[in-house]
PDB file of C-alpha atoms in Angstrom:
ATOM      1  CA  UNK A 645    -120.861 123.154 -28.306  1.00 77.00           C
ATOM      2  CA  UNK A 646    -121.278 122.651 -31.895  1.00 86.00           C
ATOM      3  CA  UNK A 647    -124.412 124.777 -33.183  1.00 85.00           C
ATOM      4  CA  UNK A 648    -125.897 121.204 -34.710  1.00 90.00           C
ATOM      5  CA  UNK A 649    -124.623 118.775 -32.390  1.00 93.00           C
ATOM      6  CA  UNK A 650    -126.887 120.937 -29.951  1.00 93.00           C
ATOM      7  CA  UNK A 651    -129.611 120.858 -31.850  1.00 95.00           C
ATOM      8  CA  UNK A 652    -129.502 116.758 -32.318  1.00 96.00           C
ATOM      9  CA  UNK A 653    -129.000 116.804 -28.295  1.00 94.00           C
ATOM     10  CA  UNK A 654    -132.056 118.981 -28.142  1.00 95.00           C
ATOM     11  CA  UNK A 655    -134.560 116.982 -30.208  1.00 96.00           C
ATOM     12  CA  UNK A 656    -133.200 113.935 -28.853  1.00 96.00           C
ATOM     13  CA  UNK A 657    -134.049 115.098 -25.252  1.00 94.00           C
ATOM     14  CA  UNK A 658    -137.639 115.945 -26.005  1.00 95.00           C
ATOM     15  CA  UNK A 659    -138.450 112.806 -28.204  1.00 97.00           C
ATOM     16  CA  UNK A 660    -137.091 110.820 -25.233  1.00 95.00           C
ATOM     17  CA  UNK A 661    -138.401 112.478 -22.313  1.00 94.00           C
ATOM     18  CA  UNK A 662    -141.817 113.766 -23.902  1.00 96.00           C
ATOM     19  CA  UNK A 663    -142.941 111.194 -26.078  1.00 96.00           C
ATOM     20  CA  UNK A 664    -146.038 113.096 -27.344  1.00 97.00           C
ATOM     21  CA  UNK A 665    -143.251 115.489 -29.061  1.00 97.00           C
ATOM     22  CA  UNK A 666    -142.037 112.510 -30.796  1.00 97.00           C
ATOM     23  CA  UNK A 667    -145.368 111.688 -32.499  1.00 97.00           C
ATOM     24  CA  UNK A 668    -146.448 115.059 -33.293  1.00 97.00           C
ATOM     25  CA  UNK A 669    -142.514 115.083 -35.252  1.00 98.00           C
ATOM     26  CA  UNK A 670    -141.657 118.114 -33.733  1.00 98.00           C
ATOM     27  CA  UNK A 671    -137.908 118.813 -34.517  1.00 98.00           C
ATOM     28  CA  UNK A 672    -135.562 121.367 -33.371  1.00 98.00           C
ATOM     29  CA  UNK A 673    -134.554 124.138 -36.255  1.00 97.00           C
ATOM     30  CA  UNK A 674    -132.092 126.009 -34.460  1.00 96.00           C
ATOM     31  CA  UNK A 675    -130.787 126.616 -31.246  1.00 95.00           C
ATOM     32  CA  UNK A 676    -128.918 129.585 -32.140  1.00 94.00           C
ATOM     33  CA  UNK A 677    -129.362 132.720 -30.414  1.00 94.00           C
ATOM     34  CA  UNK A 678    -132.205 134.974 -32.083  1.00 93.00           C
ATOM     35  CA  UNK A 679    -133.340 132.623 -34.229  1.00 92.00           C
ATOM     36  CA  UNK A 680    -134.709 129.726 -31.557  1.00 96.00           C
ATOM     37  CA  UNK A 681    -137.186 127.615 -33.946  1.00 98.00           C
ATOM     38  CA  UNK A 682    -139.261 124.437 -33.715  1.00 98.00           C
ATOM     39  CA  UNK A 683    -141.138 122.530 -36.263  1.00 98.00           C
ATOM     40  CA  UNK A 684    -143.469 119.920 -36.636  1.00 98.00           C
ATOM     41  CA  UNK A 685    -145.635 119.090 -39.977  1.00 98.00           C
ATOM     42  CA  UNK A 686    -148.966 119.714 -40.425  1.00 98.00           C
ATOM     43  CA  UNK A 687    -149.491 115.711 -41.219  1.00 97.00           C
ATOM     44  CA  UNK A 688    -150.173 114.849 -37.868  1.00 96.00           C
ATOM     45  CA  UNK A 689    -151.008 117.989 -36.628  1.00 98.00           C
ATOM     46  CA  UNK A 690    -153.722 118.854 -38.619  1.00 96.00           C
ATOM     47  CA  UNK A 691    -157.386 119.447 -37.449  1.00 94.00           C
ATOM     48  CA  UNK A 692    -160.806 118.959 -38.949  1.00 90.00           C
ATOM     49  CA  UNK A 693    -160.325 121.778 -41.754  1.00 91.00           C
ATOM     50  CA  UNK A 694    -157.190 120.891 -42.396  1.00 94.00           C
ATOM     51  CA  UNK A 695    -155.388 123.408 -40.578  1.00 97.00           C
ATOM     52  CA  UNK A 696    -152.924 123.395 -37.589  1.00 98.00           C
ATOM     53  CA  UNK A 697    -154.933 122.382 -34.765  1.00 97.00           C
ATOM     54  CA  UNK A 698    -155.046 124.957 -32.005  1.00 97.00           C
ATOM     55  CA  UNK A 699    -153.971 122.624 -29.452  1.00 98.00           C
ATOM     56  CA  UNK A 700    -151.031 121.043 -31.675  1.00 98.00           C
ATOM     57  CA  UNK A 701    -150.005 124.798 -31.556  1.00 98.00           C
ATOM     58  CA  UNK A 702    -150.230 125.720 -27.857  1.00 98.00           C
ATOM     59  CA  UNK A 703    -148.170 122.357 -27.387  1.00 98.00           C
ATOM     60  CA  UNK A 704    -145.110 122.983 -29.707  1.00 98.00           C
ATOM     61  CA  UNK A 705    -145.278 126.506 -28.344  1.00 98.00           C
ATOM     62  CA  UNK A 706    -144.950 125.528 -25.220  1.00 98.00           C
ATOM     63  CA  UNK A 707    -142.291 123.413 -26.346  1.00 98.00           C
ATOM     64  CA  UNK A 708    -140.182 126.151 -27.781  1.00 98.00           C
ATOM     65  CA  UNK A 709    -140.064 127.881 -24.370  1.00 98.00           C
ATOM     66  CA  UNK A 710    -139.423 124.902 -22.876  1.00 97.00           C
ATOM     67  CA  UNK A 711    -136.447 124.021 -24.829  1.00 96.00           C
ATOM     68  CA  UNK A 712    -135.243 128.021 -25.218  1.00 97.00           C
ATOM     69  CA  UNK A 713    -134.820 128.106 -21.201  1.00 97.00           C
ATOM     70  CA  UNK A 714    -133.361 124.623 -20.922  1.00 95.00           C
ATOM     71  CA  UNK A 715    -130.735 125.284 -23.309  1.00 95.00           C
ATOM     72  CA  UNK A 716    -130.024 128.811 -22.385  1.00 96.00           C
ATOM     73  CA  UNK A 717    -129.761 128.185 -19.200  1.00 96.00           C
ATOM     74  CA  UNK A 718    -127.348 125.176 -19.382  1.00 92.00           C
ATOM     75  CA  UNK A 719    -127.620 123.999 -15.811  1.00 92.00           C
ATOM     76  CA  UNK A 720    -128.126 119.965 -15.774  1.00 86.00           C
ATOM     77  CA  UNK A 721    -129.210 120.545 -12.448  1.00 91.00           C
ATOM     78  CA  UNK A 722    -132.653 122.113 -13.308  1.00 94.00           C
ATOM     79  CA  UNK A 723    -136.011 121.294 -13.977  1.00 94.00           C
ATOM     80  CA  UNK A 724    -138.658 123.517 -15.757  1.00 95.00           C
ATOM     81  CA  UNK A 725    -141.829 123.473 -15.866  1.00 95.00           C
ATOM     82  CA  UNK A 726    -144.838 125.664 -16.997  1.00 97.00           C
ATOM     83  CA  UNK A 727    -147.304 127.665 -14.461  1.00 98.00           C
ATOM     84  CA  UNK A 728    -149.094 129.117 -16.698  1.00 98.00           C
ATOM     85  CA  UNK A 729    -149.580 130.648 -20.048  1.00 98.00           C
ATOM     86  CA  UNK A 730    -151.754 132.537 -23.006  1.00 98.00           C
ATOM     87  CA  UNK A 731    -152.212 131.884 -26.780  1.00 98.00           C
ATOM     88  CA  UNK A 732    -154.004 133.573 -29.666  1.00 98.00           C
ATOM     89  CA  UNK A 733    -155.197 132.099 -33.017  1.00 98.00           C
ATOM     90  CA  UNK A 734    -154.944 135.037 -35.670  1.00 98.00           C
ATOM     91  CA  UNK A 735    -154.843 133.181 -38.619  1.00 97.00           C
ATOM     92  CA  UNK A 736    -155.041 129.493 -39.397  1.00 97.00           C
ATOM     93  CA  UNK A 737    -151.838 127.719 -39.754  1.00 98.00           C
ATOM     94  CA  UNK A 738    -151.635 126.083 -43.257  1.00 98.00           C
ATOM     95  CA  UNK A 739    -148.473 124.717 -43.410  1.00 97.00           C
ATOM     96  CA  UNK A 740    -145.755 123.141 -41.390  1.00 98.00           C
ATOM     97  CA  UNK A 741    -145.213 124.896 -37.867  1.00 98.00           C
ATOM     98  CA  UNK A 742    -142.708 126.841 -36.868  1.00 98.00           C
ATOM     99  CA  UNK A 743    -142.917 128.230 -34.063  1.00 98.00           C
ATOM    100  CA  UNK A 744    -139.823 130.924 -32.845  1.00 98.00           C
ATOM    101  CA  UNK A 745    -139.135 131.161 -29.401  1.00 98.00           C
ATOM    102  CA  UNK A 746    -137.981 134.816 -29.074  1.00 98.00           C
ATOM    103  CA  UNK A 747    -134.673 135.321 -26.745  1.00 97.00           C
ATOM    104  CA  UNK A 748    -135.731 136.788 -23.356  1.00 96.00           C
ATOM    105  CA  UNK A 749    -134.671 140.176 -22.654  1.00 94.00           C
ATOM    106  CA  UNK A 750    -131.356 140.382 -21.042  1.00 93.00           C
ATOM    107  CA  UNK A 751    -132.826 143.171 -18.396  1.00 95.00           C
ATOM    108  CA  UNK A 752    -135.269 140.137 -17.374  1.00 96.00           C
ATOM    109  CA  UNK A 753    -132.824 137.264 -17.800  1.00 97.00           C
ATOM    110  CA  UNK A 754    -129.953 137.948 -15.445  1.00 97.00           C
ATOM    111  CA  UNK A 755    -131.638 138.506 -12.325  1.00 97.00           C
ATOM    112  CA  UNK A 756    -133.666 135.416 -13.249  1.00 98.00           C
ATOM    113  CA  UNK A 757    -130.373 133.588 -13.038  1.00 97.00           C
ATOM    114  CA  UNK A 758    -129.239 135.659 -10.332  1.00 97.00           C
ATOM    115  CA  UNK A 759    -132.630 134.438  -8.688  1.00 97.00           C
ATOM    116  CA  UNK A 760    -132.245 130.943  -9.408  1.00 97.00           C
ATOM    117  CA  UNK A 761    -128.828 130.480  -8.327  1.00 96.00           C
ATOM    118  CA  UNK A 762    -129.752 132.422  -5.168  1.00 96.00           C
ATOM    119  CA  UNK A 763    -132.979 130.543  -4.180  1.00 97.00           C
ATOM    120  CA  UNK A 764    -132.765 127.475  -6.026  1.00 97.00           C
ATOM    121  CA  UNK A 765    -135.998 128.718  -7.902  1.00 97.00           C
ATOM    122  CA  UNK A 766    -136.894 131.362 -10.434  1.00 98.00           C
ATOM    123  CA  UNK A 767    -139.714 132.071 -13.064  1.00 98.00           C
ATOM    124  CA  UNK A 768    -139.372 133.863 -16.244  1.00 98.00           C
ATOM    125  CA  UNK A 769    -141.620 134.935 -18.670  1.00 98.00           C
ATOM    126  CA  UNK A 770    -141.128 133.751 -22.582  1.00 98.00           C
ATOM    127  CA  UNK A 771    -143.059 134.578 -25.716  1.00 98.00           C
ATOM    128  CA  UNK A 772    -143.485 132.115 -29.008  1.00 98.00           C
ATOM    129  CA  UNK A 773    -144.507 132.944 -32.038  1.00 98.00           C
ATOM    130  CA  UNK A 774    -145.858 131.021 -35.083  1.00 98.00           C
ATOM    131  CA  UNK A 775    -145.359 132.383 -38.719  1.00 97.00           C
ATOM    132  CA  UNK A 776    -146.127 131.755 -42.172  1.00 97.00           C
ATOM    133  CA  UNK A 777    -144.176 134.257 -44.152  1.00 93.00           C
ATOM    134  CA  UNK A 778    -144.528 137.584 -43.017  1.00 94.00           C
ATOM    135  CA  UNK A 779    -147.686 136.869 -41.030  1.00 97.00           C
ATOM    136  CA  UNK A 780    -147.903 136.164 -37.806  1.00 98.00           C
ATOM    137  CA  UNK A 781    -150.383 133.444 -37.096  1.00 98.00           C
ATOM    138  CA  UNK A 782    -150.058 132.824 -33.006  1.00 98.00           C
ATOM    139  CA  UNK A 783    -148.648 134.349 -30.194  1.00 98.00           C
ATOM    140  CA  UNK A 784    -147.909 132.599 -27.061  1.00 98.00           C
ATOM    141  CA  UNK A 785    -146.924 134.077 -23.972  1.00 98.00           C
ATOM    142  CA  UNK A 786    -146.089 131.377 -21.010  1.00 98.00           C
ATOM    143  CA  UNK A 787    -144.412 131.367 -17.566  1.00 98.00           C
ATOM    144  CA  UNK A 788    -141.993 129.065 -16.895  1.00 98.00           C
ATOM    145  CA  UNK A 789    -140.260 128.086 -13.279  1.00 98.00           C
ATOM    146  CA  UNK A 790    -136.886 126.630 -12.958  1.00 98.00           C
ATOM    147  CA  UNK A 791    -136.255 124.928  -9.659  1.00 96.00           C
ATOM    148  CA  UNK A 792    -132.745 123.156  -8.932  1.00 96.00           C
ATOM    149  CA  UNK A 793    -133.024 119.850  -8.107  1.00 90.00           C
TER     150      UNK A 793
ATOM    151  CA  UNK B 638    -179.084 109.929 -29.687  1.00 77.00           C
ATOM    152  CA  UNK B 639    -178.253 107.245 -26.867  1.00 86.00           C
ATOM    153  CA  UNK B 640    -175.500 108.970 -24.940  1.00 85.00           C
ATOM    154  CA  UNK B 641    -173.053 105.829 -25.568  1.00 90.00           C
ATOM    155  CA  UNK B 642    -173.439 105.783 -29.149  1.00 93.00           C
ATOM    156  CA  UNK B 643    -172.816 109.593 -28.774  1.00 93.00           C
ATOM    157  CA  UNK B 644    -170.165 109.343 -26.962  1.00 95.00           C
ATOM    158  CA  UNK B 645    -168.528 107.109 -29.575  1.00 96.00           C
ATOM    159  CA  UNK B 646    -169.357 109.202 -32.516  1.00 94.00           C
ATOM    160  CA  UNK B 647    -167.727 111.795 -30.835  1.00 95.00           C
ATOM    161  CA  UNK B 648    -164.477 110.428 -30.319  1.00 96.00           C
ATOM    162  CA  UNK B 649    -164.689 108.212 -33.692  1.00 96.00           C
ATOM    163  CA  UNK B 650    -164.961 112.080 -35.167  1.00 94.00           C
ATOM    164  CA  UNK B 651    -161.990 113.746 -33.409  1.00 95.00           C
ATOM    165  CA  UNK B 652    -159.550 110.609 -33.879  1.00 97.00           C
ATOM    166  CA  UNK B 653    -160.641 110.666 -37.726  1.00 95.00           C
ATOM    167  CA  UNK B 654    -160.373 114.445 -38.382  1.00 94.00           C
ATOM    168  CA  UNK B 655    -157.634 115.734 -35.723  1.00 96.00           C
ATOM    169  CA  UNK B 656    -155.088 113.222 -35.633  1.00 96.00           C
ATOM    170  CA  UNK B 657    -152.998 114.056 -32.740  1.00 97.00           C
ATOM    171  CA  UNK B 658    -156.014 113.440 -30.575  1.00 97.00           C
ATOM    172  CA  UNK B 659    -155.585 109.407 -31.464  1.00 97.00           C
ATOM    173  CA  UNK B 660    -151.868 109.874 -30.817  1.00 97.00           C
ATOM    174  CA  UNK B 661    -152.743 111.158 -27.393  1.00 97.00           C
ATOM    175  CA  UNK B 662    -154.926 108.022 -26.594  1.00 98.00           C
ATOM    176  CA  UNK B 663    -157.850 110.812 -25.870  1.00 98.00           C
ATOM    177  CA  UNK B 664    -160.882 109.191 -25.338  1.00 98.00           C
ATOM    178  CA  UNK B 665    -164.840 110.404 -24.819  1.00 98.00           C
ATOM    179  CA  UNK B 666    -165.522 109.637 -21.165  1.00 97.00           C
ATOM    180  CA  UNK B 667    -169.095 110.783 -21.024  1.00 96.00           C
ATOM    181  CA  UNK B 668    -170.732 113.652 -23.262  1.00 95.00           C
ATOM    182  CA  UNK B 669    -173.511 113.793 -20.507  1.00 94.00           C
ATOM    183  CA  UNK B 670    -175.194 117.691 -19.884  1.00 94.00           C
ATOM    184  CA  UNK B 671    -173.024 118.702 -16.186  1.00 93.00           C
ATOM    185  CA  UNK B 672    -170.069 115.957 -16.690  1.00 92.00           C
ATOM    186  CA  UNK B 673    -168.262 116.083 -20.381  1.00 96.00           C
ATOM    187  CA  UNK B 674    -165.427 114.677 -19.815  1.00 98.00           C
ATOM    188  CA  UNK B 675    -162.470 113.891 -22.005  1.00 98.00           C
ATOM    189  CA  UNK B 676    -159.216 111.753 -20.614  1.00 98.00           C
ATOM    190  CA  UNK B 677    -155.859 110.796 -22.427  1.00 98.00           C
ATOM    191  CA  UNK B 678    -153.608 108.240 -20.578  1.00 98.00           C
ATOM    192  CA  UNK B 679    -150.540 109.586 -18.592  1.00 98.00           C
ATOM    193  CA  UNK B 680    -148.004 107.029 -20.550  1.00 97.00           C
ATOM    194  CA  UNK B 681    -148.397 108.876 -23.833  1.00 96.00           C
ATOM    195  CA  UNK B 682    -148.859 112.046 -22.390  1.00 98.00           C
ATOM    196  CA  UNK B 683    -145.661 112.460 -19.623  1.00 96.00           C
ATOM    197  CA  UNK B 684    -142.960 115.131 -19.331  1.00 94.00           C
ATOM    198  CA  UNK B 685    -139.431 114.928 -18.157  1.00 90.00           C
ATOM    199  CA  UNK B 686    -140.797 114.074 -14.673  1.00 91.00           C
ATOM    200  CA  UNK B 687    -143.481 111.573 -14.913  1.00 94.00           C
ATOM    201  CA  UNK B 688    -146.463 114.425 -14.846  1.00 97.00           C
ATOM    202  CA  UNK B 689    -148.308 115.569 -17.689  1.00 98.00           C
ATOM    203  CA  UNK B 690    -146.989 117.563 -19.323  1.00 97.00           C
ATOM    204  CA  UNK B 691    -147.837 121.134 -20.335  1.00 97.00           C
ATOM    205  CA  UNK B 692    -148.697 120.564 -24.019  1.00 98.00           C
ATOM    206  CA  UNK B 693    -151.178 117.450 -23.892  1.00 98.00           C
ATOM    207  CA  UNK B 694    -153.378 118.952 -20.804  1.00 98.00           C
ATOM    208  CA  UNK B 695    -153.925 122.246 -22.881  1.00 98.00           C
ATOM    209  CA  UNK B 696    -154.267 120.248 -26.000  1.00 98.00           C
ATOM    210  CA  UNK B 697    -156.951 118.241 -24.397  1.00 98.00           C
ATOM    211  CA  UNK B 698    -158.369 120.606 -23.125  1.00 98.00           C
ATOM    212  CA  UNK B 699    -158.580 122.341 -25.941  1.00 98.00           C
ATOM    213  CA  UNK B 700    -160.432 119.320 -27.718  1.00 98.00           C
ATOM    214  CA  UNK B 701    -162.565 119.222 -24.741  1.00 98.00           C
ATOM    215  CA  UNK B 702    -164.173 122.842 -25.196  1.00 98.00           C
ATOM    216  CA  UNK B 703    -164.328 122.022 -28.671  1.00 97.00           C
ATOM    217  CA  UNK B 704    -165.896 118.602 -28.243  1.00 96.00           C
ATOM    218  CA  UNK B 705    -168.279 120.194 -25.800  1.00 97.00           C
ATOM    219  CA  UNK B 706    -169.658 122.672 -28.013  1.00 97.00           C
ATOM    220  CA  UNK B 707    -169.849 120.271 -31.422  1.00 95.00           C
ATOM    221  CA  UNK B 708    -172.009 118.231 -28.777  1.00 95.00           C
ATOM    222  CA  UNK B 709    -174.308 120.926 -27.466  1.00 96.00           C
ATOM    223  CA  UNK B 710    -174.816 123.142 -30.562  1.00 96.00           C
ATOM    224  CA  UNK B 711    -175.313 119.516 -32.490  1.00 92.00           C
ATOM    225  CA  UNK B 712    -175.444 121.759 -35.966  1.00 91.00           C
ATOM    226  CA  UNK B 713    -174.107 119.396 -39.149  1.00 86.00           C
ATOM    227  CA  UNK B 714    -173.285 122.630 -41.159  1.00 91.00           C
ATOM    228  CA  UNK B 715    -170.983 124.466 -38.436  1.00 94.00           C
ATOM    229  CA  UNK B 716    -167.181 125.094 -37.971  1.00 94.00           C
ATOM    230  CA  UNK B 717    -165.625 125.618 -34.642  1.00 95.00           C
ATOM    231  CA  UNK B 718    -162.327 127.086 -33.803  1.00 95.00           C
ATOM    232  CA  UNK B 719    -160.551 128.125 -31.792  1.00 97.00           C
ATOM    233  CA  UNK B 720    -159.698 132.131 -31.259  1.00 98.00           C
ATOM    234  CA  UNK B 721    -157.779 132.073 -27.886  1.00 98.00           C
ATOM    235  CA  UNK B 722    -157.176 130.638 -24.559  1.00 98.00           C
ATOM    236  CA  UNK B 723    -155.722 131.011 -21.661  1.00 98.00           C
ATOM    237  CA  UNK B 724    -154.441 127.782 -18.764  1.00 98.00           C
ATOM    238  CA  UNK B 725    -152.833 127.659 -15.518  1.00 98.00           C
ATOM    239  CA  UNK B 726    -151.093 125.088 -13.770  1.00 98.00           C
ATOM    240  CA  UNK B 727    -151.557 124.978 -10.321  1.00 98.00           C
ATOM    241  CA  UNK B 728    -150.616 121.476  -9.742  1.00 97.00           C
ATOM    242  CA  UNK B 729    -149.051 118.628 -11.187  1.00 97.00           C
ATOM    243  CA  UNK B 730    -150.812 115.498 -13.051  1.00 98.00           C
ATOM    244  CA  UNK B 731    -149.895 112.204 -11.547  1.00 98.00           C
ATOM    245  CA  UNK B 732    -151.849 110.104 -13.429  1.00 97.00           C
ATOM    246  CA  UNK B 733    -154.755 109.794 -16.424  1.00 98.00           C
ATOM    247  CA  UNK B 734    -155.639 113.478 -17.357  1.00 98.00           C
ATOM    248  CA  UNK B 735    -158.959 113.843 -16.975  1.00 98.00           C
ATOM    249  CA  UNK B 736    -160.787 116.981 -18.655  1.00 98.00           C
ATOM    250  CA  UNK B 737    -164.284 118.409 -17.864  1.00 98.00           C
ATOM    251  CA  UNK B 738    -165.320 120.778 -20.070  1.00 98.00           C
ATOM    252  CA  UNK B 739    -168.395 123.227 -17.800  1.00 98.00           C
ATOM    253  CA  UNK B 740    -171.456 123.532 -19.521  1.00 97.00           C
ATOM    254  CA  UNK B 741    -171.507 126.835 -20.949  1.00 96.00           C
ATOM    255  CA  UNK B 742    -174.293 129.114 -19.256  1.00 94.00           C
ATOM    256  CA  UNK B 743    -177.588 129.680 -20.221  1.00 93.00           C
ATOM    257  CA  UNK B 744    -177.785 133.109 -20.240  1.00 95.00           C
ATOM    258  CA  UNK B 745    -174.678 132.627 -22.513  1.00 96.00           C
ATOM    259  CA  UNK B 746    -175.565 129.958 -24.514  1.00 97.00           C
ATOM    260  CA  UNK B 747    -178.701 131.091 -25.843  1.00 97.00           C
ATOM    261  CA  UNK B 748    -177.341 134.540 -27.321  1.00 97.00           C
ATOM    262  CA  UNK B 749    -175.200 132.772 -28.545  1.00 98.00           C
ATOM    263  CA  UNK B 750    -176.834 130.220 -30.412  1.00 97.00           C
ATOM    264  CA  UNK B 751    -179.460 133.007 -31.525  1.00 97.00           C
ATOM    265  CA  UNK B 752    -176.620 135.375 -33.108  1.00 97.00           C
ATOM    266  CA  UNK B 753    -175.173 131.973 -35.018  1.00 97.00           C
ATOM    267  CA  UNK B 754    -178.580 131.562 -36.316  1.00 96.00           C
ATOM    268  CA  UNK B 755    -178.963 135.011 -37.493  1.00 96.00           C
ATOM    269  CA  UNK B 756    -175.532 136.087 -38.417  1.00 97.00           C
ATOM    270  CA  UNK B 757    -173.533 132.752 -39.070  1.00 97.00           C
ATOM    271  CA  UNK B 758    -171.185 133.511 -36.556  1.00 97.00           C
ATOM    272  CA  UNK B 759    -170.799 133.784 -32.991  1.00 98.00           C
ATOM    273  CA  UNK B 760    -168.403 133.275 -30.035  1.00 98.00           C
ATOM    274  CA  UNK B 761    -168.609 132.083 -26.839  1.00 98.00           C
ATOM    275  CA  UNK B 762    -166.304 131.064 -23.597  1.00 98.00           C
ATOM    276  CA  UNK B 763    -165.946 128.183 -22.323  1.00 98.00           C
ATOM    277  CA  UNK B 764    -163.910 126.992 -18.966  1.00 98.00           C
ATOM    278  CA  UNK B 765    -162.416 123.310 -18.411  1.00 98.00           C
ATOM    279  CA  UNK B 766    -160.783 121.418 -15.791  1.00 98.00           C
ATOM    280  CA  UNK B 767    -158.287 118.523 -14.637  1.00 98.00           C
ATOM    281  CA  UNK B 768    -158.599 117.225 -11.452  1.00 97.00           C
ATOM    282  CA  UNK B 769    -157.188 115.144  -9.238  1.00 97.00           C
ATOM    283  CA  UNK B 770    -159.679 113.934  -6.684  1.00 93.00           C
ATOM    284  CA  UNK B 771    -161.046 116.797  -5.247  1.00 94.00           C
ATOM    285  CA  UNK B 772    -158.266 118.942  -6.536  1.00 97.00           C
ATOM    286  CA  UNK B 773    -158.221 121.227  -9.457  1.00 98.00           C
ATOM    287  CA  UNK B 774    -154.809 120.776 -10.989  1.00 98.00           C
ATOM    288  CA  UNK B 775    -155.617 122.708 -14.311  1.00 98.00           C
ATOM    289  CA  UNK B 776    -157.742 125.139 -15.540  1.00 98.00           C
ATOM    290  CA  UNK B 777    -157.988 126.403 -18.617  1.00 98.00           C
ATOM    291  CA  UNK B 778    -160.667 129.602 -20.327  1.00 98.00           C
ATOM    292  CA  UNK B 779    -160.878 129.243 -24.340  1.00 98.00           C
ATOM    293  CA  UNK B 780    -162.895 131.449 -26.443  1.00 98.00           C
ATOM    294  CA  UNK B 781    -164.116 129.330 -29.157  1.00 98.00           C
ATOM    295  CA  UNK B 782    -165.649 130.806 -32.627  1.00 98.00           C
ATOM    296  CA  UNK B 783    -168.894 129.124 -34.678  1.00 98.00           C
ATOM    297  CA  UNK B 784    -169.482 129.398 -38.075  1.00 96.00           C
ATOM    298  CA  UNK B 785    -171.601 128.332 -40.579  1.00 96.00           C
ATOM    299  CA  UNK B 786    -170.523 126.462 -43.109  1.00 90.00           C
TER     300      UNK B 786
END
């Protein structure tokens, strides 16, 4: 598929189907491999000291992975959902944010498929993280199961 | 205070200075020592199944801790953030997401308060959970960082 029709299909899917997405304007950057990214502005994001607030964060984070696995994967038959995850603050968030969903490793990503197509269930562990420049500002590390339906 | 008009201060003060939290309907169910509780309707909060999704229970509970400890430490000149946090999802979230936020320990609370006082900064954990019923379908640890202003 075309790298930005993708990306429209993407967005598209979360503003529809998670309608909190919609209103915090998160937007999908780029699909393409190594360089997963989404966005949202600090406008409605913001918290109390103007900064990105820390739960604004977690969310499009947990977006990211979200959207990484359902788009890597590419099986319409799937849903994914988190069981758990972890998130640290290092440094406030000042502008928009962007948060990078990093590929999974490929030594823990075939036998998840392997898994999933065997069992009809799999889980797979994905880390986000959220940048200004050279800095990173948050890592997130969350554990998401795909189950056929 | 009365507890209703501090209940409504409190949520007047995270819809005016976190944004998101208006978006997400959250409202103050009861800042009462032994039951905080924050909720945020299911219809702005849903995934692509009809649950809650991932983002809004973390980011409510998120503004739950926060909320809590605003509440308790009731200190004008004081910032509170966020540092990190950890949630699991045991089970899904039919219906309005409801967030208690434990009351911190005393044998916590008062170090705590006493190394604010004399340093300007201190730190201190903080547990919440979303239930259904009588079951825990959340539960989320956040350690959350005072400071003077």
């Amino acid at each position: 598929m075309n790298p930005d029709t993708l990306r429209q299909q993407t967005e598209s899917y979360l503003h529809d189907r998670i309608p909190i997405s919609r209103a915090m304007g998160v937007a999908v950057g780029s699909c393409e491999i190594g360089g997963f990214l989404l966005t949202a502005p600090l406008e409605e994001n913001h918290n109390h000291l103007g900064t990105a607030f820390g739960g604004s964060l977690g969310a499009v984070a947990t977006l990211a992975g979200y959207a990484l696995l359902w788009v890597r994967m590419a099986e319409p038959d799937c849903h994914i959902v988190i069981r758990e995850s972890a998130i640290r603050y290092f440094h406030p968030v000042t502008a928009e944010i962007r948060a990078r969903c990093l590929e999974p490793d490929p030594a823990a990503f075939a036998p998840f498929m392997t898994r999933f197509r065997e069992t009809s269930r799999a889980r797979l562990r994905l880390t986000v993280e959220i940048a200004e420049g050279d800095r990173t500002c948050v890592r997130f590390h969350g554990e998401f199961v795909a189950m056929k339906v």
